[in-house]
């Protein structure tokens, strides 16, 4: 069972897990479901849906009950948001020590850019992907689609599967920290070959 607290940065991750047979429950904020798009429907296919206000005690209590039977939480909130609500990994792992949590953020959970805002294009630029796209005499070119988001989701899904594998022997879950920018930079090993 996977609890999905993601926006466009992480929805594909839980979709991949749903495609592999996981029961995915998308947790949405009240009023959030008004803007539906092809992207939304495509990345949320195969998921169940619940609306919870995690900023109110009744919503937090329901979420804590869901955590008891969950294997995975995938979230893409700003660093510190869930901790401020008392729903960070340390608190959730007290409820369910086998819980695996993946946090997909712009620049990771720590570091000097932790609180900076970003989007797919900014992550592509700061991760170096735009430098490798287009012609040398032209301005940098953003790759098609949501490449930074997709790279982060693939990395998060792989990290979750590895953490679940490890849980078989350790009996404990873990918190996985996924940075959009770092995932983009990790896709550029072919650029190093050309550079050197």
mmCIF file of C-alpha atoms in Angstrom:
data_model
loop_
_atom_site.group_PDB
_atom_site.id
_atom_site.type_symbol
_atom_site.label_atom_id
_atom_site.label_comp_id
_atom_site.label_asym_id
_atom_site.label_seq_id
_atom_site.Cartn_x
_atom_site.Cartn_y
_atom_site.Cartn_z
ATOM 1 C CA UNK A 1 0.000 0.000 0.000
ATOM 2 C CA UNK A 2 1.340 3.391 -1.094
ATOM 3 C CA UNK A 3 0.102 6.762 0.164
ATOM 4 C CA UNK A 4 0.665 9.437 -2.484
ATOM 5 C CA UNK A 5 1.084 13.030 -1.266
ATOM 6 C CA UNK A 6 2.601 14.331 -4.500
ATOM 7 C CA UNK A 7 2.049 17.070 -7.023
ATOM 8 C CA UNK A 8 3.356 17.009 -10.602
ATOM 9 C CA UNK A 9 6.916 16.459 -9.303
ATOM 10 C CA UNK A 10 6.096 12.999 -7.978
ATOM 11 C CA UNK A 11 2.843 11.664 -9.415
ATOM 12 C CA UNK A 12 4.629 9.456 -11.961
ATOM 13 C CA UNK A 13 6.542 7.669 -9.175
ATOM 14 C CA UNK A 14 3.394 6.330 -7.528
ATOM 15 C CA UNK A 15 1.883 5.612 -10.969
ATOM 16 C CA UNK A 16 4.883 3.340 -11.684
ATOM 17 C CA UNK A 17 4.306 1.583 -8.355
ATOM 18 C CA UNK A 18 0.599 1.185 -9.181
ATOM 19 C CA UNK A 19 1.551 -0.321 -12.542
ATOM 20 C CA UNK A 20 3.699 -2.857 -10.640
ATOM 21 C CA UNK A 21 0.707 -3.931 -8.556
ATOM 22 C CA UNK A 22 0.762 -1.610 -5.542
ATOM 23 C CA UNK A 23 -2.470 -0.275 -4.079
ATOM 24 C CA UNK A 24 -1.911 3.481 -4.339
ATOM 25 C CA UNK A 25 -4.089 5.943 -2.438
ATOM 26 C CA UNK A 26 -3.723 9.525 -3.655
ATOM 27 C CA UNK A 27 -4.241 11.915 -0.746
ATOM 28 C CA UNK A 28 -5.514 15.259 -1.997
ATOM 29 C CA UNK A 29 -6.050 18.550 -0.203
ATOM 30 C CA UNK A 30 -9.659 19.835 -0.090
ATOM 31 C CA UNK A 31 -10.504 21.828 -3.229
ATOM 32 C CA UNK A 32 -7.426 20.599 -5.076
ATOM 33 C CA UNK A 33 -9.270 18.427 -7.583
ATOM 34 C CA UNK A 34 -10.776 21.273 -9.644
ATOM 35 C CA UNK A 35 -8.013 21.437 -12.289
ATOM 36 C CA UNK A 36 -7.879 18.084 -14.065
ATOM 37 C CA UNK A 37 -5.768 17.628 -17.184
ATOM 38 C CA UNK A 38 -4.576 14.824 -19.438
ATOM 39 C CA UNK A 39 -1.265 14.910 -17.531
ATOM 40 C CA UNK A 40 -3.143 14.539 -14.228
ATOM 41 C CA UNK A 41 -5.267 11.629 -15.434
ATOM 42 C CA UNK A 42 -2.308 9.908 -17.088
ATOM 43 C CA UNK A 43 -0.071 10.065 -14.033
ATOM 44 C CA UNK A 44 -2.843 9.119 -11.611
ATOM 45 C CA UNK A 45 -4.329 6.168 -13.468
ATOM 46 C CA UNK A 46 -4.750 3.081 -11.314
ATOM 47 C CA UNK A 47 -4.862 5.012 -8.027
ATOM 48 C CA UNK A 48 -7.563 5.280 -5.392
ATOM 49 C CA UNK A 49 -8.376 8.748 -4.078
ATOM 50 C CA UNK A 50 -9.118 10.342 -0.709
ATOM 51 C CA UNK A 51 -9.432 13.978 0.301
ATOM 52 C CA UNK A 52 -7.819 14.875 3.636
ATOM 53 C CA UNK A 53 -6.955 18.190 5.223
ATOM 54 C CA UNK A 54 -3.611 17.338 6.819
ATOM 55 C CA UNK A 55 -3.506 20.770 8.458
ATOM 56 C CA UNK A 56 -6.514 19.849 10.637
ATOM 57 C CA UNK A 57 -6.493 17.286 13.449
ATOM 58 C CA UNK A 58 -9.258 15.046 11.998
ATOM 59 C CA UNK A 59 -7.359 14.730 8.698
ATOM 60 C CA UNK A 60 -4.106 14.013 10.530
ATOM 61 C CA UNK A 61 -5.774 11.308 12.597
ATOM 62 C CA UNK A 62 -7.148 9.565 9.510
ATOM 63 C CA UNK A 63 -3.719 9.826 7.864
ATOM 64 C CA UNK A 64 -2.045 8.283 10.937
ATOM 65 C CA UNK A 65 -4.512 5.381 10.753
ATOM 66 C CA UNK A 66 -3.624 4.870 7.092
ATOM 67 C CA UNK A 67 0.094 4.886 8.001
ATOM 68 C CA UNK A 68 -0.424 1.815 10.211
ATOM 69 C CA UNK A 69 -1.178 -0.311 7.139
ATOM 70 C CA UNK A 70 0.980 1.518 4.585
ATOM 71 C CA UNK A 71 4.255 0.255 3.153
ATOM 72 C CA UNK A 72 5.265 3.463 1.381
ATOM 73 C CA UNK A 73 4.613 7.210 1.475
ATOM 74 C CA UNK A 74 5.641 9.293 -1.534
ATOM 75 C CA UNK A 75 5.515 13.048 -0.966
ATOM 76 C CA UNK A 76 6.638 16.212 -2.743
ATOM 77 C CA UNK A 77 5.939 18.942 -0.189
ATOM 78 C CA UNK A 78 8.469 21.663 0.625
ATOM 79 C CA UNK A 79 11.135 20.439 3.087
ATOM 80 C CA UNK A 80 9.905 20.817 6.664
ATOM 81 C CA UNK A 81 6.183 21.040 5.812
ATOM 82 C CA UNK A 82 5.199 17.575 7.062
ATOM 83 C CA UNK A 83 7.539 17.870 10.059
ATOM 84 C CA UNK A 84 5.762 21.098 11.082
ATOM 85 C CA UNK A 85 2.463 19.157 11.077
ATOM 86 C CA UNK A 86 3.935 16.350 13.187
ATOM 87 C CA UNK A 87 3.829 14.042 10.151
ATOM 88 C CA UNK A 88 7.530 13.849 9.287
ATOM 89 C CA UNK A 89 9.341 10.554 8.859
ATOM 90 C CA UNK A 90 10.527 10.335 12.502
ATOM 91 C CA UNK A 91 6.924 10.592 13.736
ATOM 92 C CA UNK A 92 5.471 8.293 11.068
ATOM 93 C CA UNK A 93 8.139 5.636 11.619
ATOM 94 C CA UNK A 94 7.139 5.539 15.299
ATOM 95 C CA UNK A 95 3.651 4.506 14.140
ATOM 96 C CA UNK A 96 4.971 2.064 11.520
ATOM 97 C CA UNK A 97 8.699 1.173 11.785
ATOM 98 C CA UNK A 98 8.516 -0.709 8.452
ATOM 99 C CA UNK A 99 7.425 2.428 6.562
ATOM 100 C CA UNK A 100 9.447 3.561 3.546
ATOM 101 C CA UNK A 101 9.081 7.265 2.725
ATOM 102 C CA UNK A 102 10.331 8.984 -0.423
ATOM 103 C CA UNK A 103 10.501 12.784 -0.471
ATOM 104 C CA UNK A 104 10.816 14.343 -3.926
ATOM 105 C CA UNK A 105 11.835 17.994 -3.619
ATOM 106 C CA UNK A 106 13.457 20.673 -5.738
ATOM 107 C CA UNK A 107 16.911 20.528 -4.126
ATOM 108 C CA UNK A 108 16.679 17.882 -1.399
ATOM 109 C CA UNK A 109 15.874 17.955 2.304
ATOM 110 C CA UNK A 110 19.045 19.777 3.360
ATOM 111 C CA UNK A 111 21.654 22.091 1.925
ATOM 112 C CA UNK A 112 21.769 25.766 0.957
ATOM 113 C CA UNK A 113 19.085 25.507 -1.788
ATOM 114 C CA UNK A 114 16.655 23.451 0.307
ATOM 115 C CA UNK A 115 14.029 26.226 0.535
ATOM 116 C CA UNK A 116 14.418 27.559 -3.014
ATOM 117 C CA UNK A 117 11.466 27.325 -5.395
ATOM 118 C CA UNK A 118 11.893 25.459 -8.663
ATOM 119 C CA UNK A 119 10.072 23.804 -11.541
ATOM 120 C CA UNK A 120 10.949 21.336 -14.282
ATOM 121 C CA UNK A 121 12.686 24.001 -16.411
ATOM 122 C CA UNK A 122 14.741 25.379 -13.507
ATOM 123 C CA UNK A 123 15.799 21.849 -12.501
ATOM 124 C CA UNK A 124 16.809 21.129 -16.127
ATOM 125 C CA UNK A 125 18.871 24.329 -16.211
ATOM 126 C CA UNK A 126 20.572 23.966 -12.815
ATOM 127 C CA UNK A 127 21.108 20.233 -13.338
ATOM 128 C CA UNK A 128 22.932 20.928 -16.621
ATOM 129 C CA UNK A 129 20.490 19.277 -19.019
ATOM 130 C CA UNK A 130 19.683 22.486 -20.919
ATOM 131 C CA UNK A 131 23.384 22.998 -21.615
ATOM 132 C CA UNK A 132 23.495 19.697 -23.495
ATOM 133 C CA UNK A 133 20.353 20.406 -25.579
ATOM 134 C CA UNK A 134 20.193 22.382 -28.807
ATOM 135 C CA UNK A 135 22.988 23.780 -30.958
ATOM 136 C CA UNK A 136 26.224 25.288 -29.543
ATOM 137 C CA UNK A 137 25.656 28.698 -31.165
ATOM 138 C CA UNK A 138 22.070 28.945 -29.899
ATOM 139 C CA UNK A 139 20.683 29.668 -26.389
ATOM 140 C CA UNK A 140 20.115 26.690 -24.066
ATOM 141 C CA UNK A 141 17.088 24.595 -24.969
ATOM 142 C CA UNK A 142 14.705 22.943 -22.516
ATOM 143 C CA UNK A 143 14.185 19.241 -23.253
ATOM 144 C CA UNK A 144 10.682 18.193 -24.291
ATOM 145 C CA UNK A 145 8.147 17.353 -21.600
ATOM 146 C CA UNK A 146 8.831 17.080 -17.891
ATOM 147 C CA UNK A 147 12.247 15.409 -17.992
ATOM 148 C CA UNK A 148 13.354 16.574 -14.522
ATOM 149 C CA UNK A 149 10.128 15.351 -12.936
ATOM 150 C CA UNK A 150 10.336 12.031 -14.766
ATOM 151 C CA UNK A 151 13.997 11.497 -13.822
ATOM 152 C CA UNK A 152 13.192 12.168 -10.166
ATOM 153 C CA UNK A 153 10.175 9.833 -10.252
ATOM 154 C CA UNK A 154 12.202 7.011 -11.794
ATOM 155 C CA UNK A 155 14.938 7.477 -9.187
ATOM 156 C CA UNK A 156 12.366 7.570 -6.382
ATOM 157 C CA UNK A 157 10.621 4.403 -7.623
ATOM 158 C CA UNK A 158 13.954 2.555 -7.823
ATOM 159 C CA UNK A 159 14.926 3.830 -4.365
ATOM 160 C CA UNK A 160 11.582 2.666 -2.945
ATOM 161 C CA UNK A 161 11.978 -0.801 -4.446
ATOM 162 C CA UNK A 162 15.503 -1.075 -3.014
ATOM 163 C CA UNK A 163 14.294 0.103 0.409
ATOM 164 C CA UNK A 164 11.488 -2.476 0.353
ATOM 165 C CA UNK A 165 14.020 -5.160 -0.584
ATOM 166 C CA UNK A 166 16.239 -4.082 2.314
ATOM 167 C CA UNK A 167 13.227 -4.138 4.646
ATOM 168 C CA UNK A 168 12.935 -7.899 4.134
ATOM 169 C CA UNK A 169 16.206 -8.429 6.010
ATOM 170 C CA UNK A 170 16.331 -5.404 8.315
ATOM 171 C CA UNK A 171 12.650 -5.246 9.246
ATOM 172 C CA UNK A 172 12.890 -1.435 9.125
ATOM 173 C CA UNK A 173 11.883 1.187 6.618
ATOM 174 C CA UNK A 174 13.868 4.251 5.645
ATOM 175 C CA UNK A 175 13.533 7.809 4.349
ATOM 176 C CA UNK A 176 14.663 8.427 0.765
ATOM 177 C CA UNK A 177 15.665 11.983 -0.202
ATOM 178 C CA UNK A 178 15.238 12.725 -3.942
ATOM 179 C CA UNK A 179 16.402 16.056 -5.405
ATOM 180 C CA UNK A 180 15.118 17.086 -8.844
ATOM 181 C CA UNK A 181 18.374 18.876 -9.620
ATOM 182 C CA UNK A 182 20.574 15.943 -8.590
ATOM 183 C CA UNK A 183 18.486 13.509 -10.652
ATOM 184 C CA UNK A 184 18.894 15.719 -13.729
ATOM 185 C CA UNK A 185 22.653 15.942 -13.184
ATOM 186 C CA UNK A 186 22.805 12.151 -12.868
ATOM 187 C CA UNK A 187 21.408 11.775 -16.395
ATOM 188 C CA UNK A 188 24.380 13.607 -17.928
ATOM 189 C CA UNK A 189 27.169 11.023 -17.792
ATOM 190 C CA UNK A 190 27.200 10.988 -21.615
ATOM 191 C CA UNK A 191 28.041 14.727 -21.576
ATOM 192 C CA UNK A 192 31.204 14.096 -19.531
ATOM 193 C CA UNK A 193 32.496 11.765 -22.228
ATOM 194 C CA UNK A 194 32.024 14.445 -24.901
ATOM 195 C CA UNK A 195 33.524 17.125 -22.630
ATOM 196 C CA UNK A 196 36.686 15.173 -21.836
#
